[in-house]
mmCIF file with all atom_site columns, N, CA and C in Angstrom:
data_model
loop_
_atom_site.group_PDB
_atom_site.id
_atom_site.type_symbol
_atom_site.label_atom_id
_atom_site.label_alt_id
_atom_site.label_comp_id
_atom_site.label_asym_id
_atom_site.label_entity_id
_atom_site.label_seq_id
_atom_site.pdbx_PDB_ins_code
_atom_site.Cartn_x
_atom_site.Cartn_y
_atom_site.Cartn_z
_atom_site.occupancy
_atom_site.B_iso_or_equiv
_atom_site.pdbx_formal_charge
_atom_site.auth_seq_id
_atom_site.auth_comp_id
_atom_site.auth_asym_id
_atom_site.auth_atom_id
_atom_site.pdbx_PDB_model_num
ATOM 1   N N  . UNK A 1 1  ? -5.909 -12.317 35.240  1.00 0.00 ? 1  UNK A N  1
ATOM 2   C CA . UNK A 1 1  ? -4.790 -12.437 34.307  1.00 0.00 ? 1  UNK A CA 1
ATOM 3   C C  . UNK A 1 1  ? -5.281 -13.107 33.026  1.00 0.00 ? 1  UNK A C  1
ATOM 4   N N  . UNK A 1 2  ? -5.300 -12.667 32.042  1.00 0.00 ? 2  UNK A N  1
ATOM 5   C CA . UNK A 1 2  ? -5.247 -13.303 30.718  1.00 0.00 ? 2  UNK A CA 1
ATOM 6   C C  . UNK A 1 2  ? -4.864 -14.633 30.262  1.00 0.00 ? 2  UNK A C  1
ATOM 7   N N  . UNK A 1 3  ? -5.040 -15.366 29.571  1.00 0.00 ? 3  UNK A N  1
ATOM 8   C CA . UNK A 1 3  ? -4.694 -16.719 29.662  1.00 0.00 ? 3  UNK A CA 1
ATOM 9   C C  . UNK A 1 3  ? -3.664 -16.199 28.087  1.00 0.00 ? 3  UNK A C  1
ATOM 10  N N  . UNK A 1 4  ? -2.806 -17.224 27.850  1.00 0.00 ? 4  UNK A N  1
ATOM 11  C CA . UNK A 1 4  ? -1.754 -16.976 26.920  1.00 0.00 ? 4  UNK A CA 1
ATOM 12  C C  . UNK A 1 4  ? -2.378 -16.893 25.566  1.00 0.00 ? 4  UNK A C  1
ATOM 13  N N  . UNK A 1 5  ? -3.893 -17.299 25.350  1.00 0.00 ? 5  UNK A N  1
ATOM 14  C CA . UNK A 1 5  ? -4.527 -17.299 23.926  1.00 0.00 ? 5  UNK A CA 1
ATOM 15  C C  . UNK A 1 5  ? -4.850 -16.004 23.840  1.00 0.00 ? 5  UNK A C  1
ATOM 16  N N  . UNK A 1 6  ? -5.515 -15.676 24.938  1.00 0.00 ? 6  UNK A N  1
ATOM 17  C CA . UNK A 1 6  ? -5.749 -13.817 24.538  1.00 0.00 ? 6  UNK A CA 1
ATOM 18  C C  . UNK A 1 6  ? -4.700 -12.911 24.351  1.00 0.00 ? 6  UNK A C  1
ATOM 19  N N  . UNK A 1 7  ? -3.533 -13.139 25.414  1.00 0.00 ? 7  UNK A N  1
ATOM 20  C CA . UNK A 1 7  ? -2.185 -12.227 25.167  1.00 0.00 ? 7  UNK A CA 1
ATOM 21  C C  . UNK A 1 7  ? -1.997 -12.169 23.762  1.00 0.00 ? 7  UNK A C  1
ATOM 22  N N  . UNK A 1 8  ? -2.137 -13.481 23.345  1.00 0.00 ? 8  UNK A N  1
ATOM 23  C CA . UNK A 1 8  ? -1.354 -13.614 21.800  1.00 0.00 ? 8  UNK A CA 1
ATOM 24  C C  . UNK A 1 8  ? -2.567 -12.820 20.561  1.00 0.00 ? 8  UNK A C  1
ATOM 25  N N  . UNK A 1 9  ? -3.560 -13.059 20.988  1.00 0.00 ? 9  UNK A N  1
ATOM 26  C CA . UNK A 1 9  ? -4.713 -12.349 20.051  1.00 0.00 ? 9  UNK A CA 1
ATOM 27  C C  . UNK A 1 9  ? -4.883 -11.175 20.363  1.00 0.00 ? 9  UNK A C  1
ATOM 28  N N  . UNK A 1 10 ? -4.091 -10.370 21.666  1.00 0.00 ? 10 UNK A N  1
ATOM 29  C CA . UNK A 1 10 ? -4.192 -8.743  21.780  1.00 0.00 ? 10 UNK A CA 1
ATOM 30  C C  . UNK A 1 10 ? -2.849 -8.125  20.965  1.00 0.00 ? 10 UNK A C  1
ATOM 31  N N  . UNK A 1 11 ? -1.875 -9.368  21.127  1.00 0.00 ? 11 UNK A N  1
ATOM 32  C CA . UNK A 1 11 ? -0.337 -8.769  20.517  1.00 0.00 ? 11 UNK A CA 1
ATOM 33  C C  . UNK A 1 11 ? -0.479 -8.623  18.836  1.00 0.00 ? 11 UNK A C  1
ATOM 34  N N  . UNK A 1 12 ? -0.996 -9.657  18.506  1.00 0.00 ? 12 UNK A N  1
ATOM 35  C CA . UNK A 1 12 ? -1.021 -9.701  17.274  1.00 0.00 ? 12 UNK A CA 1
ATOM 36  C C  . UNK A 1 12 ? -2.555 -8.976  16.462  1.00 0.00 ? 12 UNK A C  1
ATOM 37  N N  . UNK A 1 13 ? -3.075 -8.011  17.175  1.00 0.00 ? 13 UNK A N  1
ATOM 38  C CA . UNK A 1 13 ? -4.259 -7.409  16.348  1.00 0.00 ? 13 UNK A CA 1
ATOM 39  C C  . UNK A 1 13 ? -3.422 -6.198  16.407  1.00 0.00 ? 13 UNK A C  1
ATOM 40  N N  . UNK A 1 14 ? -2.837 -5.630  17.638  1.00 0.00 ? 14 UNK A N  1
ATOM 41  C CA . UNK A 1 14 ? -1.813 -4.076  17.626  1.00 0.00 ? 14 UNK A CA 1
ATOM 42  C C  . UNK A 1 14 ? -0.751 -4.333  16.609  1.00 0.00 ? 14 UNK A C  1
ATOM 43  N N  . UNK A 1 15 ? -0.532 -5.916  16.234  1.00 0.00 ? 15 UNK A N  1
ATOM 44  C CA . UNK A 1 15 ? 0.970  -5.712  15.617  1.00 0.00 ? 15 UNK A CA 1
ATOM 45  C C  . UNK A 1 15 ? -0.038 -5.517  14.142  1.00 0.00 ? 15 UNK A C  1
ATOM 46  N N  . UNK A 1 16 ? -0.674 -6.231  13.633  1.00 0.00 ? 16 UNK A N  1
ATOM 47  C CA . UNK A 1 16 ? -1.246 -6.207  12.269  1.00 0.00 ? 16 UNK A CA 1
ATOM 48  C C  . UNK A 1 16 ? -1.744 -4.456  12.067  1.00 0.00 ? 16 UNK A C  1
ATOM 49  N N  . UNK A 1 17 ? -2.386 -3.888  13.073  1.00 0.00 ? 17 UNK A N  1
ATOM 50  C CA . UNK A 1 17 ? -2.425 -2.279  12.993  1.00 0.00 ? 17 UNK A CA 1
ATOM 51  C C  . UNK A 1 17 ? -1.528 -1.716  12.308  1.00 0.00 ? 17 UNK A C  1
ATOM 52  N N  . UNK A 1 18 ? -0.248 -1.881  12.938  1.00 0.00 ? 18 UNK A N  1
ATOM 53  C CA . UNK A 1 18 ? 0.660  -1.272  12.663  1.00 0.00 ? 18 UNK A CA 1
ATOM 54  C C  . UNK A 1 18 ? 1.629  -1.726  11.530  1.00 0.00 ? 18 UNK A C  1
ATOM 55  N N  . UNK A 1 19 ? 1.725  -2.918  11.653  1.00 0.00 ? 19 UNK A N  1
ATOM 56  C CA . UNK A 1 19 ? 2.902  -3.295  10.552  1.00 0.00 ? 19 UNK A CA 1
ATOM 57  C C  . UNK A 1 19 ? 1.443  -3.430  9.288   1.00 0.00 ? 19 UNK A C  1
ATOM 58  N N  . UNK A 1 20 ? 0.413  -3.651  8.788   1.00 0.00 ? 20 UNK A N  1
ATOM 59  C CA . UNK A 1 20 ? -0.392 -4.439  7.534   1.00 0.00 ? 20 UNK A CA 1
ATOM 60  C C  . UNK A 1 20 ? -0.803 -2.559  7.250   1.00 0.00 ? 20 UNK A C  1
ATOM 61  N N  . UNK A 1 21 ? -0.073 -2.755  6.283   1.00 0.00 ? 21 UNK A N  1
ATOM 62  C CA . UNK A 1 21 ? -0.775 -1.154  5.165   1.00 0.00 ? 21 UNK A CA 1
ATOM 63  C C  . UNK A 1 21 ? -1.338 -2.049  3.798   1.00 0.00 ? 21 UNK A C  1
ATOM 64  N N  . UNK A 1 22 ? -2.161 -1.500  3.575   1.00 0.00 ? 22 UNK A N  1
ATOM 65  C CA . UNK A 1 22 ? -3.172 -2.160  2.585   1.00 0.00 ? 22 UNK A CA 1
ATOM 66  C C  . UNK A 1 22 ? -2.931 -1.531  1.384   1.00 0.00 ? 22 UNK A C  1
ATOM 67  N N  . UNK A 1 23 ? -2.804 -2.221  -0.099  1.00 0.00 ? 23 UNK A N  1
ATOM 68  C CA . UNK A 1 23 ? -2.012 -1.551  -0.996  1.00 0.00 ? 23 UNK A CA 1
ATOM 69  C C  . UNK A 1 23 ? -3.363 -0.387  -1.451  1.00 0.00 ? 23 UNK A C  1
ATOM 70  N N  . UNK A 1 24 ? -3.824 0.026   -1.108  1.00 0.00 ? 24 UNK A N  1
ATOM 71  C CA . UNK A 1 24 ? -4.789 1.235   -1.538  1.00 0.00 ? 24 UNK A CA 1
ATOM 72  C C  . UNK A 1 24 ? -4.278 2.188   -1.089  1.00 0.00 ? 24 UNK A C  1
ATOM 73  N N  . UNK A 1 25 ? -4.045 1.944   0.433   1.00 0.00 ? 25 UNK A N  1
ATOM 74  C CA . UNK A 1 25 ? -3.526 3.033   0.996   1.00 0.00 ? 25 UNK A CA 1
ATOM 75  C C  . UNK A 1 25 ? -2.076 3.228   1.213   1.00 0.00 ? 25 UNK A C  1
ATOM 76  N N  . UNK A 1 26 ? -0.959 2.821   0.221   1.00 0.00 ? 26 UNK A N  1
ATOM 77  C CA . UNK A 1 26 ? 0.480  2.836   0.314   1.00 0.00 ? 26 UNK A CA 1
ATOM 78  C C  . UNK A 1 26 ? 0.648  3.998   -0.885  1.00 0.00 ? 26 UNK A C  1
ATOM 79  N N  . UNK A 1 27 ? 1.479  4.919   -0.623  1.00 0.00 ? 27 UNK A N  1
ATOM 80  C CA . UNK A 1 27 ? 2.128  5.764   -1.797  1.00 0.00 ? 27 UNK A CA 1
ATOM 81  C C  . UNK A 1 27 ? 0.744  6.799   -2.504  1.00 0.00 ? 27 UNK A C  1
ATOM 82  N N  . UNK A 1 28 ? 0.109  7.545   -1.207  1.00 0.00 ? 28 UNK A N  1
ATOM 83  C CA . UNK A 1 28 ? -0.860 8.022   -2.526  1.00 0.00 ? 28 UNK A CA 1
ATOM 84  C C  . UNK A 1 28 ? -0.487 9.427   -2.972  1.00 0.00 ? 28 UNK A C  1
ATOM 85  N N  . UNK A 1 29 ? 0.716  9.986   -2.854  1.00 0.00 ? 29 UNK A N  1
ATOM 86  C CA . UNK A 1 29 ? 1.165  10.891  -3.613  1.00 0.00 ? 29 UNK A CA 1
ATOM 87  C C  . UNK A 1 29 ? 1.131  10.452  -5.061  1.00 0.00 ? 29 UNK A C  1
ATOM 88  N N  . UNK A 1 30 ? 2.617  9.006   -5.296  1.00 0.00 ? 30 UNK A N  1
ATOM 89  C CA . UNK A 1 30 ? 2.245  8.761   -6.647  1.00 0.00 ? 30 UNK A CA 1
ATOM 90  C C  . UNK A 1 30 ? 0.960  8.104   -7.422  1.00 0.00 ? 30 UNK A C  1
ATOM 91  N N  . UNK A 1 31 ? 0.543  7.650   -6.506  1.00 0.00 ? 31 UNK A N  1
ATOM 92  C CA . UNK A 1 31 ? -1.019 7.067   -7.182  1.00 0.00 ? 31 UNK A CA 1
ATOM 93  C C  . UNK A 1 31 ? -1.919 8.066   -7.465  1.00 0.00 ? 31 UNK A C  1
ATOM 94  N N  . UNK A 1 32 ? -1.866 9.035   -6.765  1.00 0.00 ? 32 UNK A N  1
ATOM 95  C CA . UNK A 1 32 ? -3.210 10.221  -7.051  1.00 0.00 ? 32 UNK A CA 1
ATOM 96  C C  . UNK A 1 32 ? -2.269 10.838  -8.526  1.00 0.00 ? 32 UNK A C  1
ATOM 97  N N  . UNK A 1 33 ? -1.092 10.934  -8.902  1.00 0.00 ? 33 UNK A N  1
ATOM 98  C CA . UNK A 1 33 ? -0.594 11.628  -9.934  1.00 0.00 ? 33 UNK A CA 1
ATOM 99  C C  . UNK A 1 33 ? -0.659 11.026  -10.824 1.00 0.00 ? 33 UNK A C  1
ATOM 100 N N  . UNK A 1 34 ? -0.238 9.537   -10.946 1.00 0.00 ? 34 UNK A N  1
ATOM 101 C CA . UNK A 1 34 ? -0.192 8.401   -11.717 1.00 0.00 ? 34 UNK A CA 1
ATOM 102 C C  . UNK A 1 34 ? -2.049 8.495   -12.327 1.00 0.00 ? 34 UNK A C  1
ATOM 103 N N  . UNK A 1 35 ? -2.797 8.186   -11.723 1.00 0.00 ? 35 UNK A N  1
ATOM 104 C CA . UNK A 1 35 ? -4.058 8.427   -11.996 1.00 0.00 ? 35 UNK A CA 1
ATOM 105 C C  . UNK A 1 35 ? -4.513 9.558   -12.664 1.00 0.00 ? 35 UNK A C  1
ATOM 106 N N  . UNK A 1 36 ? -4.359 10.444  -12.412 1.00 0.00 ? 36 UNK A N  1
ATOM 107 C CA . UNK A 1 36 ? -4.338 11.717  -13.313 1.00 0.00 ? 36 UNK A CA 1
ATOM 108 C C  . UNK A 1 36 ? -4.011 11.842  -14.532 1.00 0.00 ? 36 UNK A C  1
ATOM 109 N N  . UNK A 1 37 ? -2.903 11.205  -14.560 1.00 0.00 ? 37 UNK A N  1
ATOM 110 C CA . UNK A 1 37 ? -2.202 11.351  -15.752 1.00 0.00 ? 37 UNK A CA 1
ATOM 111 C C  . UNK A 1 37 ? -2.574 10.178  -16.561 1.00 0.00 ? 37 UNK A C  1
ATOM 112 N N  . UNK A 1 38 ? -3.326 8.805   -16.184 1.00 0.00 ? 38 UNK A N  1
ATOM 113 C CA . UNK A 1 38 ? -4.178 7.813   -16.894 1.00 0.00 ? 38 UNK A CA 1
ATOM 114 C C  . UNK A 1 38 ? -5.143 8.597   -17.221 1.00 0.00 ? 38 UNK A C  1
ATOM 115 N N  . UNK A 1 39 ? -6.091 9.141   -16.478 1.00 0.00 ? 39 UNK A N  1
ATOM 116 C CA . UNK A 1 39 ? -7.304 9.624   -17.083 1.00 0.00 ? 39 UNK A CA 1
ATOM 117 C C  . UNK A 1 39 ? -7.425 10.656  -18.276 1.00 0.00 ? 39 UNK A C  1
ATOM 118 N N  . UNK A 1 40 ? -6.422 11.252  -18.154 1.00 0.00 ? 40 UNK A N  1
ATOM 119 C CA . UNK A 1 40 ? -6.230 12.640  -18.463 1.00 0.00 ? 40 UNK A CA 1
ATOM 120 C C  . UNK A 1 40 ? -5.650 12.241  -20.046 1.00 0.00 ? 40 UNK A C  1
ATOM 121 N N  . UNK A 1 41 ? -4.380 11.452  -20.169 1.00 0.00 ? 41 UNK A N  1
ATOM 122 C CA . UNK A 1 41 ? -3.607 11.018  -21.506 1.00 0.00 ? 41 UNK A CA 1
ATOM 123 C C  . UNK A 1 41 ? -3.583 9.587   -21.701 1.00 0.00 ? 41 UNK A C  1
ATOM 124 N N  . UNK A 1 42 ? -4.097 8.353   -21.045 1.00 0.00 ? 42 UNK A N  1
ATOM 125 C CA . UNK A 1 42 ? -3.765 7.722   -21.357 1.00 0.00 ? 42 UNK A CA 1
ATOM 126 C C  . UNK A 1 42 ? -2.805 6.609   -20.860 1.00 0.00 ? 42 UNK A C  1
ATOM 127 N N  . UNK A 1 43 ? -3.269 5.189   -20.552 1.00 0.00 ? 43 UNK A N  1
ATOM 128 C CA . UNK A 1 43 ? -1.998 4.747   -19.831 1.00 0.00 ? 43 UNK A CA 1
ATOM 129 C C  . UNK A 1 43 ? -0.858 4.660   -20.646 1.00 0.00 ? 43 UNK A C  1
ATOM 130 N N  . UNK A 1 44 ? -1.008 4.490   -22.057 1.00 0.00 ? 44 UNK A N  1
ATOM 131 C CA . UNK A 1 44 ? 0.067  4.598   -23.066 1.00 0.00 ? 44 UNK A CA 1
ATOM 132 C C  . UNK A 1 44 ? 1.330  5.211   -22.666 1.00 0.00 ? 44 UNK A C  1
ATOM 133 N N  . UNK A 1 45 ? 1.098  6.709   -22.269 1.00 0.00 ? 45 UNK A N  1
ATOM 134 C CA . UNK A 1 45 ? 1.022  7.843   -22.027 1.00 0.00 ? 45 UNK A CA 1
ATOM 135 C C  . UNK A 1 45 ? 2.239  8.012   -20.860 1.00 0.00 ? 45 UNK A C  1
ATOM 136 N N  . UNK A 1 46 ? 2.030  7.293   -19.756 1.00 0.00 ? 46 UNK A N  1
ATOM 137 C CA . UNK A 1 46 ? 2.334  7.667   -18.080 1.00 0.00 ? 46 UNK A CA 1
ATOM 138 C C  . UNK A 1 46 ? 2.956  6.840   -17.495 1.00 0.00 ? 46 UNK A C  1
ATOM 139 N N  . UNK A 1 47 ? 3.731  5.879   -18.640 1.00 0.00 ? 47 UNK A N  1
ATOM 140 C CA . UNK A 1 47 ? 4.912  4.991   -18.216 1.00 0.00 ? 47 UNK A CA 1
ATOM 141 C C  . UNK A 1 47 ? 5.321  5.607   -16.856 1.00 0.00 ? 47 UNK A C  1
ATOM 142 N N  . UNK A 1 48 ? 6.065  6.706   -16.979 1.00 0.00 ? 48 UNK A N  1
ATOM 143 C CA . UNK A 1 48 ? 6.958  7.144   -15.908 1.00 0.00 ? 48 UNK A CA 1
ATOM 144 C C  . UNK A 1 48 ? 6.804  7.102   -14.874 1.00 0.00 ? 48 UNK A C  1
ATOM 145 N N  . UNK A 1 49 ? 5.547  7.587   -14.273 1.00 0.00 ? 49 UNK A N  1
ATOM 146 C CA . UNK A 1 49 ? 4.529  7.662   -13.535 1.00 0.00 ? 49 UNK A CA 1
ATOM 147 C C  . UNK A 1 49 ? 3.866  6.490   -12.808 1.00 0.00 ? 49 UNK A C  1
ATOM 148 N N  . UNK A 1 50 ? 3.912  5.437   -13.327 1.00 0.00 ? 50 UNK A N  1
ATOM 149 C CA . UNK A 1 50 ? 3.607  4.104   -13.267 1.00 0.00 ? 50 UNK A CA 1
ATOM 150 C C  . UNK A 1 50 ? 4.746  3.375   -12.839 1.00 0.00 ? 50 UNK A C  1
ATOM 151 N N  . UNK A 1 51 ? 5.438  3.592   -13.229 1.00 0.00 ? 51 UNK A N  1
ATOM 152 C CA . UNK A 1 51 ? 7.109  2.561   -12.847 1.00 0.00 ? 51 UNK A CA 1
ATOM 153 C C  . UNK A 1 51 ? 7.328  3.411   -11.299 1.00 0.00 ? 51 UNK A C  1
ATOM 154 N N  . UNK A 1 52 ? 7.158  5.109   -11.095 1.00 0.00 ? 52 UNK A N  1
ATOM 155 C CA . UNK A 1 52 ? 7.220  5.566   -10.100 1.00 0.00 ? 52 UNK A CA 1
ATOM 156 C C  . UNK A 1 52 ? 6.510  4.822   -8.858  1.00 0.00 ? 52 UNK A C  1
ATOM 157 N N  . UNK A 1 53 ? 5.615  4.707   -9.508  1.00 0.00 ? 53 UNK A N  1
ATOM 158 C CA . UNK A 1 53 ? 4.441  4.197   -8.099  1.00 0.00 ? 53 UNK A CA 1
ATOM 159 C C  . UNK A 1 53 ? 4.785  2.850   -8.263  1.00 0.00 ? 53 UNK A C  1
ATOM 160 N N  . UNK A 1 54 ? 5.001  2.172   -8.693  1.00 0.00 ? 54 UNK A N  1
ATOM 161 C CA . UNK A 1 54 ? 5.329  0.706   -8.585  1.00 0.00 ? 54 UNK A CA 1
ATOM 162 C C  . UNK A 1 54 ? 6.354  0.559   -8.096  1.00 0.00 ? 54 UNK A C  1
ATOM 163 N N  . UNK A 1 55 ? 7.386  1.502   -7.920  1.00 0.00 ? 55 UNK A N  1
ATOM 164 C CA . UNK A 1 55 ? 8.851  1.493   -7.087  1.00 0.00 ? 55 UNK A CA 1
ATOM 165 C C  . UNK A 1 55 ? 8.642  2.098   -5.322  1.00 0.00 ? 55 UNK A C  1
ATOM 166 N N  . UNK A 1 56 ? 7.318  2.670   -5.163  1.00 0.00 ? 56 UNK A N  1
ATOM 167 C CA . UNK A 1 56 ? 6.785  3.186   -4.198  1.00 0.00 ? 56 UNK A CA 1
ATOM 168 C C  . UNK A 1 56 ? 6.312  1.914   -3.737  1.00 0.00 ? 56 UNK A C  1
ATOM 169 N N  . UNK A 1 57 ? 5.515  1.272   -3.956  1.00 0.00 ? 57 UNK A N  1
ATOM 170 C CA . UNK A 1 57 ? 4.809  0.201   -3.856  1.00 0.00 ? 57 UNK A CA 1
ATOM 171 C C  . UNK A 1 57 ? 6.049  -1.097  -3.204  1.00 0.00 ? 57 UNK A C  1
ATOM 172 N N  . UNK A 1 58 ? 7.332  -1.517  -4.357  1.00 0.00 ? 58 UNK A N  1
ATOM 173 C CA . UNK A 1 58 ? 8.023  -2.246  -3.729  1.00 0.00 ? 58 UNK A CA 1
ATOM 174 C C  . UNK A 1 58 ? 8.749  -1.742  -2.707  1.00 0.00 ? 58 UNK A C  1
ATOM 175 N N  . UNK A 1 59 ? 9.319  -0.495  -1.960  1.00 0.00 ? 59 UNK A N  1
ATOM 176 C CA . UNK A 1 59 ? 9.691  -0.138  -1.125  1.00 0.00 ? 59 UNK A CA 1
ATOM 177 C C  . UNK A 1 59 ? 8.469  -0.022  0.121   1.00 0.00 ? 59 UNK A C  1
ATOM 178 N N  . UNK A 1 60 ? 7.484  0.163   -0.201  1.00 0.00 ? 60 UNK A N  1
ATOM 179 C CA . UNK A 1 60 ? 6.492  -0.146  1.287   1.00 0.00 ? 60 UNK A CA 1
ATOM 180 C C  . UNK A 1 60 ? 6.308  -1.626  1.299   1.00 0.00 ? 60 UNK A C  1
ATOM 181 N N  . UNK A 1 61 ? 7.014  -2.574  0.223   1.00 0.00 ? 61 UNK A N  1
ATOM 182 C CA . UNK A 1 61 ? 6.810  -3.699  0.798   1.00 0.00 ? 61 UNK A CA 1
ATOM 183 C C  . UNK A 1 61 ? 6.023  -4.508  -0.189  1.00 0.00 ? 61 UNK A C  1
ATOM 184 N N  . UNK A 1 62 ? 5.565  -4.142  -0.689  1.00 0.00 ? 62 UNK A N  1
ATOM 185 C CA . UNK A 1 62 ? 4.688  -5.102  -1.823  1.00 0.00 ? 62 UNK A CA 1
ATOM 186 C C  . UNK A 1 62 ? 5.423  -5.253  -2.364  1.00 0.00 ? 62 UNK A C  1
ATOM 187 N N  . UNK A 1 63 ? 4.693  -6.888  -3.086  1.00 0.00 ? 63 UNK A N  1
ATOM 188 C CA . UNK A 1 63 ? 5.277  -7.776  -4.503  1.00 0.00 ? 63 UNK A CA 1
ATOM 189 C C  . UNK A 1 63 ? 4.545  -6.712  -5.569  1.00 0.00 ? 63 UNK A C  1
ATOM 190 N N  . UNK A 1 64 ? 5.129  -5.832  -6.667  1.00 0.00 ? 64 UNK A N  1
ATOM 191 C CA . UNK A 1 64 ? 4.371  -5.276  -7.444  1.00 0.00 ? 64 UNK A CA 1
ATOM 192 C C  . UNK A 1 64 ? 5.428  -6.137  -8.914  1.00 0.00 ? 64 UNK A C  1
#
C-alpha cells in the first residue's frame, strides 16, 4: 500500500496533466492567424486579431 506522500504525488502529477495547459499551447487557431497577420502586415496592423487571441487566452484561463 502506498504511504499517503506518494498517493498525494500520484494525484497531483495526473491532476497537473490535465488541468496545467501551457500558454503556448492554448488557442492555436487564433495564434497561428494572429501571427500571420504580424508577419505578413504588421502588428500595427492586426489589432483585431490580437484582442481575439487574448480573449482566447482569458477564457482558457490566463491572466492576459
Amino acid at each position: 500500500m502506498p504511504s499517503p506522500q506518494e498517493q498525494k504525488t500520484s494525484s497531483e502529477a495526473s491532476g497537473t496533466q490535465e488541468k496545467k495547459l501551457k500558454p503556448c499551447c492554448a488557442c492555436p487557431e487564433t495564434k497561428r492567424v494572429r501571427d500571420t497577420c504580424i508577419i505578413e502586415n504588421g502588428e500595427e496592423n492586426c489589432g483585431k486579431l490580437i484582442e481575439a487571441h487574448k480573449a482566447c487566452m482569458r477564457a482558457a484561463g490566463f491572466n492576459v
